[in-house]
Coordinates of C-alpha atoms and ligand atoms in Angstrom, one line a residue:
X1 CA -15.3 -6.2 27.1
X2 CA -13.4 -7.8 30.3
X3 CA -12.8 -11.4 30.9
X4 CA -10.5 -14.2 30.2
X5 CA -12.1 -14.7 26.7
X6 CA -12.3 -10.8 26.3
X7 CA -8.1 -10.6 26.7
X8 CA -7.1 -13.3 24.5
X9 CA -9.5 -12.0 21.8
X10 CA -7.7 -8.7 22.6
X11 CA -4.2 -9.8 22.9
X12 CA -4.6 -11.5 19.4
X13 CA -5.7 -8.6 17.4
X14 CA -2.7 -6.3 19.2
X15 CA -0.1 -8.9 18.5
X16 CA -1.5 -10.0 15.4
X17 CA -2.7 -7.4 12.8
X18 CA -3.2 -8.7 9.2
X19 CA -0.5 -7.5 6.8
X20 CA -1.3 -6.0 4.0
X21 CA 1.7 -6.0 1.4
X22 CA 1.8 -2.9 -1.0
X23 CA 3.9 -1.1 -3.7
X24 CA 5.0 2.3 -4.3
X25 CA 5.4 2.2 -8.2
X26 CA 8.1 4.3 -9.4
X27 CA 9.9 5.3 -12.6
X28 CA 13.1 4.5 -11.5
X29 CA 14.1 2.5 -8.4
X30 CA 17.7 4.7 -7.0
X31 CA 16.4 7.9 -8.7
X32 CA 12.1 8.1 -8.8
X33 CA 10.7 11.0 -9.7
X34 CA 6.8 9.7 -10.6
X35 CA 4.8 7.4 -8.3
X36 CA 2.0 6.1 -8.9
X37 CA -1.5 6.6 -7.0
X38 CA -4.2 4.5 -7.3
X39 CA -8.3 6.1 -6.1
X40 CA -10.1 3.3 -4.3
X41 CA -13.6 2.4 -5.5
X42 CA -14.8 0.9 -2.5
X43 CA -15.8 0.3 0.2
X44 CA -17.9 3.3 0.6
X45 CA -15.8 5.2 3.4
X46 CA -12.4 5.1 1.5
X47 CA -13.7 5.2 -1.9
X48 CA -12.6 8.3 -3.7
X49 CA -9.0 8.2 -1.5
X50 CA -5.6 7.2 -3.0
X51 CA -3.2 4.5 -1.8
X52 CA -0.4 2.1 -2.7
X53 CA -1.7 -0.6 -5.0
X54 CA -1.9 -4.1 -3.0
X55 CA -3.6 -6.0 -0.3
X56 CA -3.7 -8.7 2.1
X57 CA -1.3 -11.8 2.0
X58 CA -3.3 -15.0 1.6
X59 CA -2.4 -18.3 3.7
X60 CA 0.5 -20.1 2.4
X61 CA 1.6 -17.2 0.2
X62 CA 5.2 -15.2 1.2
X63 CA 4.5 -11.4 1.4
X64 CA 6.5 -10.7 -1.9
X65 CA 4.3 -13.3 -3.6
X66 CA 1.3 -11.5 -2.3
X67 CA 2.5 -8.3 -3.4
X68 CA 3.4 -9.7 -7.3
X69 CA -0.4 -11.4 -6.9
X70 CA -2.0 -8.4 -6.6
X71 CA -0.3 -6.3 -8.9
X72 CA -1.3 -8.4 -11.8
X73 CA -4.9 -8.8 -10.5
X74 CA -5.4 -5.5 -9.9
X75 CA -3.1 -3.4 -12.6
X76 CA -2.4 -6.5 -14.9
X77 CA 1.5 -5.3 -14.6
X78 CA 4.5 -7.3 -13.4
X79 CA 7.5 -5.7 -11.6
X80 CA 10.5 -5.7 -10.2
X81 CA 10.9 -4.8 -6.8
X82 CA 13.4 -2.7 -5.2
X83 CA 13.9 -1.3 -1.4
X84 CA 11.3 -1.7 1.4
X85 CA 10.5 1.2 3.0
X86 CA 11.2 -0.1 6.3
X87 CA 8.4 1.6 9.2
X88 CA 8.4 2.5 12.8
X89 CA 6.1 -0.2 13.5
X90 CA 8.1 -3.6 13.9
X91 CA 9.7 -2.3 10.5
X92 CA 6.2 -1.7 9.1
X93 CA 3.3 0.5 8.9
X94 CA 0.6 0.4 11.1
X95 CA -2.0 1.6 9.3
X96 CA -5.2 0.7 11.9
X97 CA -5.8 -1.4 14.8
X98 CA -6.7 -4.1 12.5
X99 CA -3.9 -3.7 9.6
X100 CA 0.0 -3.2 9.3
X101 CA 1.2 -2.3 5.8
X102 CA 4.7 -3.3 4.0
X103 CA 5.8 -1.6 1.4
X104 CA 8.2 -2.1 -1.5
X105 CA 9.1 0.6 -4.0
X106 CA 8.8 -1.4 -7.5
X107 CA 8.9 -0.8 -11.2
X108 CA 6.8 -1.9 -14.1
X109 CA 8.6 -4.3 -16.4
X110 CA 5.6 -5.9 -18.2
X111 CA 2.3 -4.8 -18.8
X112 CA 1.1 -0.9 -18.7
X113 CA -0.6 -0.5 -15.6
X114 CA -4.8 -0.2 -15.5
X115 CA -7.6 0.3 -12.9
X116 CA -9.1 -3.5 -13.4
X117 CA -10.6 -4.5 -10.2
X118 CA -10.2 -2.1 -7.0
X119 CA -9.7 1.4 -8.3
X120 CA -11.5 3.7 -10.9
X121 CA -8.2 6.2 -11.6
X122 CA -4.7 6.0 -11.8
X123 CA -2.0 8.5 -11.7
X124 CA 1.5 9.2 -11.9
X125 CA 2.7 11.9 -9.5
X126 CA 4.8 14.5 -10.6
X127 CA 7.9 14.9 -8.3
X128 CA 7.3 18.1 -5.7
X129 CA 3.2 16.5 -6.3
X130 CA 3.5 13.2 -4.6
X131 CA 1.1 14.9 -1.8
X132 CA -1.0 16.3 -4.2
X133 CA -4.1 13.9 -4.0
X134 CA -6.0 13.2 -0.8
X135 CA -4.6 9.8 0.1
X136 CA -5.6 7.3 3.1
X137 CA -5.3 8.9 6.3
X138 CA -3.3 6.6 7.2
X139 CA -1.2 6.7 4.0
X140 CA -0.2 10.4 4.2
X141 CA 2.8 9.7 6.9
X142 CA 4.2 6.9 4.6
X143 CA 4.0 9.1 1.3
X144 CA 6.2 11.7 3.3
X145 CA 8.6 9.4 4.7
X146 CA 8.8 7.9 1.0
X147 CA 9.5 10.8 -0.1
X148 CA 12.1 12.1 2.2
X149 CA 13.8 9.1 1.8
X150 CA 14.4 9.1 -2.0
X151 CA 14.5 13.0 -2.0
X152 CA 11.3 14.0 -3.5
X153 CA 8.0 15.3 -2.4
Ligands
8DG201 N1 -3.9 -1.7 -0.5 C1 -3.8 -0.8 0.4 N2 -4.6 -0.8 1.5 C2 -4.5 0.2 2.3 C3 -3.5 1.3 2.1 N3 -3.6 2.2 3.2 C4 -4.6 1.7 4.0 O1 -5.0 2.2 5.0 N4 -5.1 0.5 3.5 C5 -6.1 -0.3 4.1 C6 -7.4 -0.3 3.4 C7 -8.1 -1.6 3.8 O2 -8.9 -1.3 5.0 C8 -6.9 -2.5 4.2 C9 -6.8 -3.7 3.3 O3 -6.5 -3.4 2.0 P1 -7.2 -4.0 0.7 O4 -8.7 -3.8 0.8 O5 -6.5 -3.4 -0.5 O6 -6.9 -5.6 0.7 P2 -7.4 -6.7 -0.3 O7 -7.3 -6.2 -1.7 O8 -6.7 -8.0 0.0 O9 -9.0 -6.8 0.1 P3 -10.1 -7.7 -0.3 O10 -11.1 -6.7 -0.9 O11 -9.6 -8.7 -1.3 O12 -10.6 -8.3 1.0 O13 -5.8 -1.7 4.2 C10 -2.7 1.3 1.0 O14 -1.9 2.2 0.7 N5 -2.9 0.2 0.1

């Protein structure tokens, strides 16, 4: 594509990928051991892959409400959230040309988490097993840095 119309379009998606807002659950917030993994169920292309519960911030919403949105639609739960794991990428994670993730750790504190709406499995994470299931591709980089950071893996 070239042109004046072609370089705005352009200049918009660089400058302004959609956020998507996400949580890596834990056990504990200072000292996790298990983290949870959630297996897509669509679309096709990332179904069967793992990733942070979450997803995109609606207009008018903050990314923290975002983030407690979608944890109760799509595990029922509601947490408490603790650190973001801040990225390289303006202090998030680019995950695509189109998306940038944040990400919180969190913990349950109501509600025992389930795999309503966007995934068909759930599963805690032993500690030394965090890489253990084939997540997103794009995923893999922040479940290491995760776990460096709080000293597991
Ligand atoms: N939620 C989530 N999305 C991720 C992760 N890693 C990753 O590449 N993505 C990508 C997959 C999707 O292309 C994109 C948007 O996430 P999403 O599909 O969960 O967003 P959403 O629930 O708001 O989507 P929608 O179906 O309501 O439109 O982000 C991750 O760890 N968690």
């Amino acid at each position: 594509m070239s042109g004046p119309v072609a370089r705005v379009w352009e200049a918009g998606r660089v400058s302004h990928p959609i956020v998507v807002v996400a949580a890596a659950l834990v056990d504990d917030l200072t000292r996790p051991r298990l983290l949870l993994a959630a297996r897509r169920r669509n679309p096709e292309r990332l179904a069967g892959r793992w990733e942070f519960p979450g997803g995109k911030v609606d207009p008018g919403e903050t990314p923290v409400e975002a983030l407690h949105r979608e944890l109760r639609e799509e595990l029922g739960i509601a947490v408490e959230l603790g650190a973001e794991l801040v990225g390289p990428d303006d202090g998030a994670w680019r995950l695509s040309e189109r998306y940038t993730m944040r990400l919180w750790l969190a913990r349950v504190t109501s509600g025992d988490p389930a795999p309503l709406v966007e995934h068909d499995e759930l599963r805690w994470l032993e500690p030394d097993a965090w890489l253990s299931v084939p997540w997103l591709d794009a995923d893999v980089r922040i479940v290491e840095a995760l776990a460096a950071h709080v000293g597991s893996a």
